[in-house]
Coordinates of C-alpha atoms and ligand atoms in Angstrom, one line a residue:
M293 CA 162.7 145.4 72.3
N294 CA 160.7 143.0 69.9
K295 CA 162.7 139.4 68.8
T296 CA 163.2 139.1 65.2
N297 CA 161.4 135.9 63.4
V298 CA 164.1 134.1 61.6
K299 CA 162.2 132.7 59.3
S300 CA 160.7 136.0 57.6
L301 CA 164.4 136.8 56.9
S302 CA 165.9 136.6 53.1
K303 CA 169.3 135.7 52.8
N304 CA 170.1 139.0 53.1
G305 CA 168.6 139.5 55.8
L306 CA 170.0 136.3 57.5
F307 CA 173.4 138.0 56.5
H308 CA 172.2 141.0 58.5
F309 CA 171.1 139.0 61.6
V310 CA 174.3 137.0 61.9
E311 CA 176.4 140.2 61.4
S312 CA 174.3 141.8 63.8
L313 CA 175.2 139.1 66.8
G314 CA 178.9 139.3 65.4
L315 CA 178.6 135.9 64.2
P316 CA 180.4 134.8 61.0
R317 CA 178.9 134.1 57.6
Y318 CA 179.1 130.4 57.6
R319 CA 176.0 130.3 60.9
V320 CA 173.8 131.5 57.6
D321 CA 174.1 128.0 55.5
Q322 CA 173.2 126.5 59.2
L323 CA 170.5 128.6 59.9
I324 CA 169.1 127.4 56.4
R325 CA 169.2 124.0 56.3
R326 CA 167.9 124.0 60.0
L327 CA 164.7 125.8 59.2
Y328 CA 164.5 124.7 55.7
K329 CA 166.0 121.7 55.9
N330 CA 165.7 120.4 59.0
Y331 CA 162.7 122.1 59.6
A332 CA 163.6 123.4 63.5
V333 CA 160.2 124.5 65.0
N334 CA 162.8 126.0 68.2
I335 CA 165.4 127.3 68.4
D336 CA 166.9 124.7 70.2
E337 CA 166.2 121.9 67.7
I338 CA 169.7 124.6 66.3
T339 CA 171.8 121.7 67.5
E340 CA 175.4 123.5 65.5
F341 CA 174.8 126.0 67.1
S342 CA 176.4 125.5 70.9
K343 CA 173.8 126.3 73.8
D344 CA 175.4 129.3 75.4
L345 CA 175.1 131.0 71.2
R346 CA 171.2 129.4 71.5
N347 CA 170.9 131.2 74.8
I348 CA 171.8 133.9 73.2
L349 CA 169.7 133.6 70.2
H350 CA 166.7 132.6 72.5
D351 CA 167.1 136.4 73.5
V352 CA 166.8 138.2 70.1
A353 CA 165.2 136.2 67.9
Y354 CA 162.5 133.1 68.0
I355 CA 161.1 131.0 65.0
S356 CA 157.2 131.4 64.2
N357 CA 155.3 128.2 63.5
I358 CA 151.5 128.0 61.6
E359 CA 150.4 125.0 64.1
L360 CA 148.4 121.8 62.8
V361 CA 144.7 121.9 63.7
K362 CA 143.5 119.4 62.0
Q363 CA 144.3 116.7 59.1
I364 CA 141.9 114.8 57.0
N365 CA 142.7 112.2 54.8
S366 CA 140.4 111.7 51.5
K367 CA 139.3 108.3 50.4
D368 CA 141.5 109.7 46.6
K369 CA 144.7 110.0 48.8
T370 CA 144.2 113.6 49.1
K371 CA 144.7 115.3 52.5
K372 CA 143.5 118.6 53.7
F373 CA 146.0 120.0 56.4
L374 CA 143.5 122.8 58.4
F375 CA 146.6 125.1 60.5
S376 CA 146.3 128.2 63.0
L377 CA 148.6 131.3 62.5
E378 CA 149.4 133.1 65.9
D379 CA 147.0 135.1 65.4
L380 CA 144.8 132.2 65.4
Q381 CA 143.0 132.8 61.9
T382 CA 143.1 129.4 60.4
I383 CA 143.9 128.4 56.8
E384 CA 143.9 125.2 54.7
S385 CA 146.7 123.5 52.4
V386 CA 145.5 120.7 50.5
L387 CA 147.8 117.5 49.5
I388 CA 147.4 115.9 46.3
P389 CA 149.7 112.5 45.3
D390 CA 149.8 111.8 41.8
E391 CA 152.0 108.8 40.2
D392 CA 155.6 110.4 41.1
R393 CA 154.2 113.5 42.4
L394 CA 153.6 115.0 45.7
T395 CA 151.9 118.4 45.2
L396 CA 150.7 120.9 47.7
C397 CA 147.9 123.6 46.9
I398 CA 148.6 126.5 48.9
S399 CA 147.2 129.1 50.6
S400 CA 148.0 133.2 49.9
Q401 CA 145.0 135.0 52.0
V402 CA 142.8 134.2 54.7
G403 CA 139.7 134.1 52.8
C404 CA 139.4 136.0 49.7
A405 CA 138.3 139.5 48.1
M406 CA 137.5 138.6 44.9
G407 CA 133.7 137.3 45.3
C408 CA 133.7 134.3 42.9
L409 CA 130.5 133.6 42.1
F410 CA 131.0 129.4 42.3
C411 CA 133.9 129.5 45.0
Q412 CA 133.3 128.7 48.6
T413 CA 135.9 130.9 49.8
A414 CA 134.6 133.8 48.6
R415 CA 131.4 133.5 50.8
C416 CA 134.1 133.5 54.2
G417 CA 135.2 137.1 52.9
F418 CA 138.6 138.8 53.5
A419 CA 140.4 138.4 56.5
R420 CA 143.9 139.4 56.0
N421 CA 146.9 138.6 53.6
L422 CA 149.6 135.9 54.7
K423 CA 153.0 137.2 55.3
S424 CA 155.4 135.4 53.0
Y425 CA 156.5 133.4 55.7
E426 CA 153.1 131.8 56.7
I427 CA 152.7 130.8 52.5
A428 CA 156.4 129.4 52.8
D429 CA 155.9 127.3 56.0
Q430 CA 153.0 125.6 54.7
I431 CA 155.3 123.7 52.4
I432 CA 157.1 123.3 55.7
A433 CA 154.9 121.9 58.0
V434 CA 153.4 119.7 55.5
N435 CA 157.5 118.3 55.0
R436 CA 157.8 117.5 58.7
I437 CA 154.2 115.9 59.2
I438 CA 155.3 113.3 55.4
N439 CA 158.8 113.2 56.8
P440 CA 160.4 111.6 54.7
A441 CA 158.2 112.0 51.8
K442 CA 158.2 115.8 50.7
V443 CA 156.5 118.0 48.8
T444 CA 157.5 118.3 45.2
N445 CA 155.1 120.7 43.5
I446 CA 153.3 123.9 44.3
V447 CA 150.7 125.3 43.0
L448 CA 149.0 128.8 44.3
M449 CA 145.4 128.0 44.2
G450 CA 144.5 127.4 47.9
M451 CA 142.5 130.5 49.2
G452 CA 143.5 133.9 48.0
E453 CA 144.3 135.8 45.4
P454 CA 148.2 135.8 45.4
L455 CA 147.8 138.7 43.0
A456 CA 146.2 140.8 45.3
N457 CA 148.8 140.0 48.0
F458 CA 151.5 140.1 45.1
D459 CA 154.9 141.7 47.6
E460 CA 154.1 138.8 50.0
V461 CA 153.6 136.5 47.0
V462 CA 156.6 136.8 45.5
D463 CA 158.9 137.0 48.5
A464 CA 157.9 133.7 49.7
L465 CA 158.3 132.3 46.7
W466 CA 161.5 133.4 46.1
R467 CA 162.2 131.6 49.9
I468 CA 160.0 128.4 48.0
V469 CA 163.5 128.0 45.5
Q470 CA 165.8 128.8 47.3
F471 CA 165.5 127.8 50.5
L472 CA 163.2 125.2 50.1
V473 CA 165.4 123.8 46.6
I474 CA 161.8 123.6 44.6
S475 CA 162.2 124.5 41.0
K476 CA 160.7 127.1 39.9
R477 CA 159.2 125.1 36.8
K478 CA 157.0 123.2 40.2
I479 CA 155.7 125.6 41.0
T480 CA 152.2 127.2 39.3
L481 CA 150.3 130.7 40.5
S482 CA 146.9 131.0 39.9
T483 CA 145.0 133.8 39.8
A484 CA 141.7 135.7 38.5
G485 CA 143.3 137.6 36.4
I486 CA 144.9 141.5 38.2
V487 CA 146.3 142.7 35.1
P488 CA 149.1 145.4 36.9
K489 CA 149.9 142.9 38.7
L490 CA 150.5 140.4 35.9
L491 CA 152.7 142.5 33.9
L492 CA 154.7 143.1 37.1
L493 CA 155.0 139.9 38.2
P494 CA 157.7 138.5 35.4
Q495 CA 159.7 142.0 36.4
K496 CA 159.6 140.6 40.2
A497 CA 159.2 136.6 40.3
P498 CA 161.0 133.8 39.7
E499 CA 159.9 132.2 36.1
I500 CA 157.0 130.0 37.4
N501 CA 154.1 128.6 35.6
L502 CA 151.4 131.1 35.6
A503 CA 147.2 129.7 35.6
I504 CA 144.7 131.9 34.4
S505 CA 141.4 131.3 35.8
L506 CA 139.1 132.4 33.2
N507 CA 136.0 130.4 33.7
A508 CA 134.0 132.4 31.0
T509 CA 134.4 133.7 27.3
T510 CA 132.4 137.3 27.3
D511 CA 132.4 140.2 29.6
E512 CA 128.7 140.2 30.5
V513 CA 129.1 136.8 31.8
R514 CA 132.8 136.7 32.7
N515 CA 131.3 140.4 35.1
E516 CA 128.5 137.7 37.0
I517 CA 130.5 135.1 38.2
M518 CA 134.2 136.6 38.7
P519 CA 133.3 140.5 39.4
V520 CA 137.1 141.4 38.5
N521 CA 136.0 141.2 35.4
K522 CA 134.3 144.8 35.5
R523 CA 138.1 146.5 36.9
Y524 CA 140.1 143.7 34.1
P525 CA 138.0 142.4 31.5
I526 CA 138.7 139.6 29.1
K527 CA 140.2 141.9 26.1
S528 CA 142.9 143.1 28.9
L529 CA 143.7 139.8 30.3
I530 CA 144.1 138.2 27.4
D531 CA 146.1 140.9 25.7
T532 CA 149.0 140.6 29.1
C533 CA 148.6 136.8 28.3
K534 CA 149.6 137.1 24.7
K535 CA 152.7 139.8 25.8
Y536 CA 153.8 137.6 28.7
P537 CA 157.7 136.3 29.1
L538 CA 157.2 132.6 28.2
Q539 CA 159.9 130.5 28.5
P540 CA 160.7 127.5 25.8
G541 CA 158.1 124.9 26.2
R542 CA 156.0 126.5 28.5
R543 CA 152.3 127.2 28.3
I544 CA 149.9 129.3 30.5
T545 CA 147.3 127.1 31.4
F546 CA 144.1 128.9 31.3
E547 CA 141.5 127.2 33.8
Y548 CA 138.1 127.0 32.9
V549 CA 135.0 125.8 35.6
M550 CA 131.7 124.1 33.5
I551 CA 128.4 125.5 34.4
D552 CA 125.6 124.1 33.7
R553 CA 123.9 126.4 31.2
K554 CA 126.4 130.0 32.1
N555 CA 129.6 128.6 30.2
D556 CA 129.3 125.3 28.2
S557 CA 127.3 125.8 25.3
P558 CA 129.2 125.0 21.8
E559 CA 129.6 129.0 21.1
D560 CA 131.8 129.5 24.2
A561 CA 133.9 126.6 23.2
Y562 CA 134.4 128.7 19.5
R563 CA 134.6 131.8 21.2
L564 CA 137.2 130.3 23.6
V565 CA 139.2 129.0 20.5
K566 CA 139.6 132.7 19.1
L567 CA 140.1 134.2 22.2
L568 CA 143.1 132.2 23.1
S569 CA 144.6 132.0 19.7
G570 CA 148.2 132.8 19.5
I571 CA 148.9 131.9 23.3
R572 CA 151.3 129.0 23.6
C573 CA 148.5 127.3 26.5
K574 CA 146.6 124.7 27.8
V575 CA 142.7 124.3 29.2
N576 CA 141.9 123.1 31.7
L577 CA 137.6 121.9 32.2
I578 CA 136.9 121.6 36.2
P579 CA 133.3 120.7 36.1
I580 CA 132.4 122.9 38.5
N581 CA 132.2 121.6 42.7
P582 CA 128.6 122.7 43.9
Y583 CA 129.5 123.7 48.1
P584 CA 126.1 123.5 49.5
G585 CA 124.0 126.6 49.1
C586 CA 125.6 127.5 45.7
E587 CA 123.1 127.7 43.0
L588 CA 125.5 127.0 40.6
K589 CA 125.1 123.4 38.4
R590 CA 127.9 121.1 37.4
S591 CA 127.3 120.9 33.4
P592 CA 126.1 117.6 32.1
D593 CA 129.1 114.8 30.9
E594 CA 127.8 115.4 27.6
K595 CA 128.3 118.5 27.2
I596 CA 131.7 119.0 28.9
L597 CA 132.5 116.3 26.5
A598 CA 131.1 118.3 23.4
F599 CA 132.9 121.4 24.5
Q600 CA 136.3 119.6 24.7
K601 CA 136.3 117.8 21.4
I602 CA 135.5 122.0 19.6
L603 CA 138.8 122.8 21.7
L604 CA 141.0 119.6 20.0
K605 CA 139.4 119.8 17.0
N606 CA 141.0 123.5 16.8
N607 CA 144.3 122.4 18.0
L608 CA 143.8 123.3 21.7
R609 CA 145.2 121.5 24.3
A610 CA 142.7 120.7 26.7
F611 CA 141.8 118.3 29.4
I612 CA 138.5 117.6 32.0
R613 CA 140.3 118.2 35.6
E614 CA 137.9 115.9 38.3
S615 CA 138.1 118.2 41.2
R616 CA 140.4 115.7 43.7
G617 CA 139.1 115.8 47.5
Q618 CA 135.5 115.5 47.4
D619 CA 134.4 113.3 50.3
I620 CA 136.6 115.8 52.4
L621 CA 136.2 119.2 51.8
A622 CA 139.0 119.3 50.1
A623 CA 137.9 119.8 46.2
C624 CA 138.5 123.4 44.1
G625 CA 136.7 125.8 46.3
Q626 CA 135.8 124.2 48.8
L627 CA 138.8 126.1 50.9
R628 CA 137.7 127.7 53.7
A629 CA 138.7 129.7 56.7
G630 CA 136.1 130.3 59.6
Y631 CA 136.4 126.5 60.8
K632 CA 134.3 125.6 63.5
P633 CA 135.7 122.1 65.6
Ligands
SAH807 N1 142.3 133.6 43.3 C1 143.5 132.3 42.2 C2 143.0 130.9 43.3 C3 142.6 130.5 43.7 S1 141.3 129.5 43.2 C4 142.3 132.0 41.0 O1 141.5 132.4 40.4 O2 143.0 131.3 40.1 C5 142.1 127.9 42.4 C6 141.0 127.6 41.2 O3 139.9 126.7 41.3 C7 140.3 128.3 39.9 O4 140.5 128.0 38.9 C8 139.0 128.7 40.5 O5 137.8 129.0 39.3 C9 138.9 127.3 40.9 N2 137.7 127.0 41.3 C10 136.8 127.9 42.8 N3 135.2 127.7 42.8 C11 136.0 126.4 43.0 C12 134.6 125.4 42.4 N4 133.1 125.2 43.1 N5 134.6 124.4 42.0 C13 135.5 123.6 40.9 N6 136.1 125.0 40.1 C14 136.3 125.8 40.7

């Protein structure tokens, strides 16, 4: 008989599971508490259950865990974690402390199929989608490591394209909100712009924050640096953002990787202003972090500042964001599978 992984179960699933064993419903709350507040890694840690009950559970169920393979700490306090999965694939998560926040950048896939020119994950290709429990487990595992501190914010900006793994990501988001009790306002999903899934997201997922990796202002350039644009061009993406149901006080974040002589001209800045007019948003300008062998270069500082100035003058909120964790290859676009010890 196949054993049930209790971490793969939703609240409803847990009720059915508990019921199938003839146990009362309060056992569900005990399971949730042990798994998501005490980060239990095996059934013996569920000490509210008697030894006999734990033995019964051992026969029918187990708790899956991702395993820490390596942790690297950056000078700037960023920490990178390499985890191995049940099939020995590896993923990375990055913890970014900032004032009173502890933000964890989590992965949604092993590798990525988007093929963005500036991103190292893309160079490693795509291996597989993560399961919802593997996505949520990155938070559980890091919480266990940094105990008694706790991750406060989540960004789905690690390896992979979250909307290309839609169902598992949506499932994970519900689990993060309900079981790990992280507010939906403190969760941000970043996408390269898979339009049909973007239309579905507000119907299926909790109302989390949205970030769009725009990175160009013409289809010609965007096609070149983000192949996904050939299927979902800028206009379709921006039209979808215009219709996106935003909660009061929220803004869509547009991420714009600054690449020398590719997308950093004043004309680009003016086009960006025009594209984003009518959208409640902010823009994060991210100087590209070139990975070894990457031919794209970082825009000079004065061009980044001039670009920002045009956006600000035209009433766009625009910030320059330096990637953290550069000394440990934990910065944007540097997370990769295929780690070799
Ligand atoms: N697939 C998702 C999430 C992963 S990428 C997405 O496309 O949004 C997360 C962010 O890192 C994106 O905004 C992307 O544009 C940025 N990024 C990727 N590679 C980078 C690099 N080399 N330098 C700076 N930012 C990069």
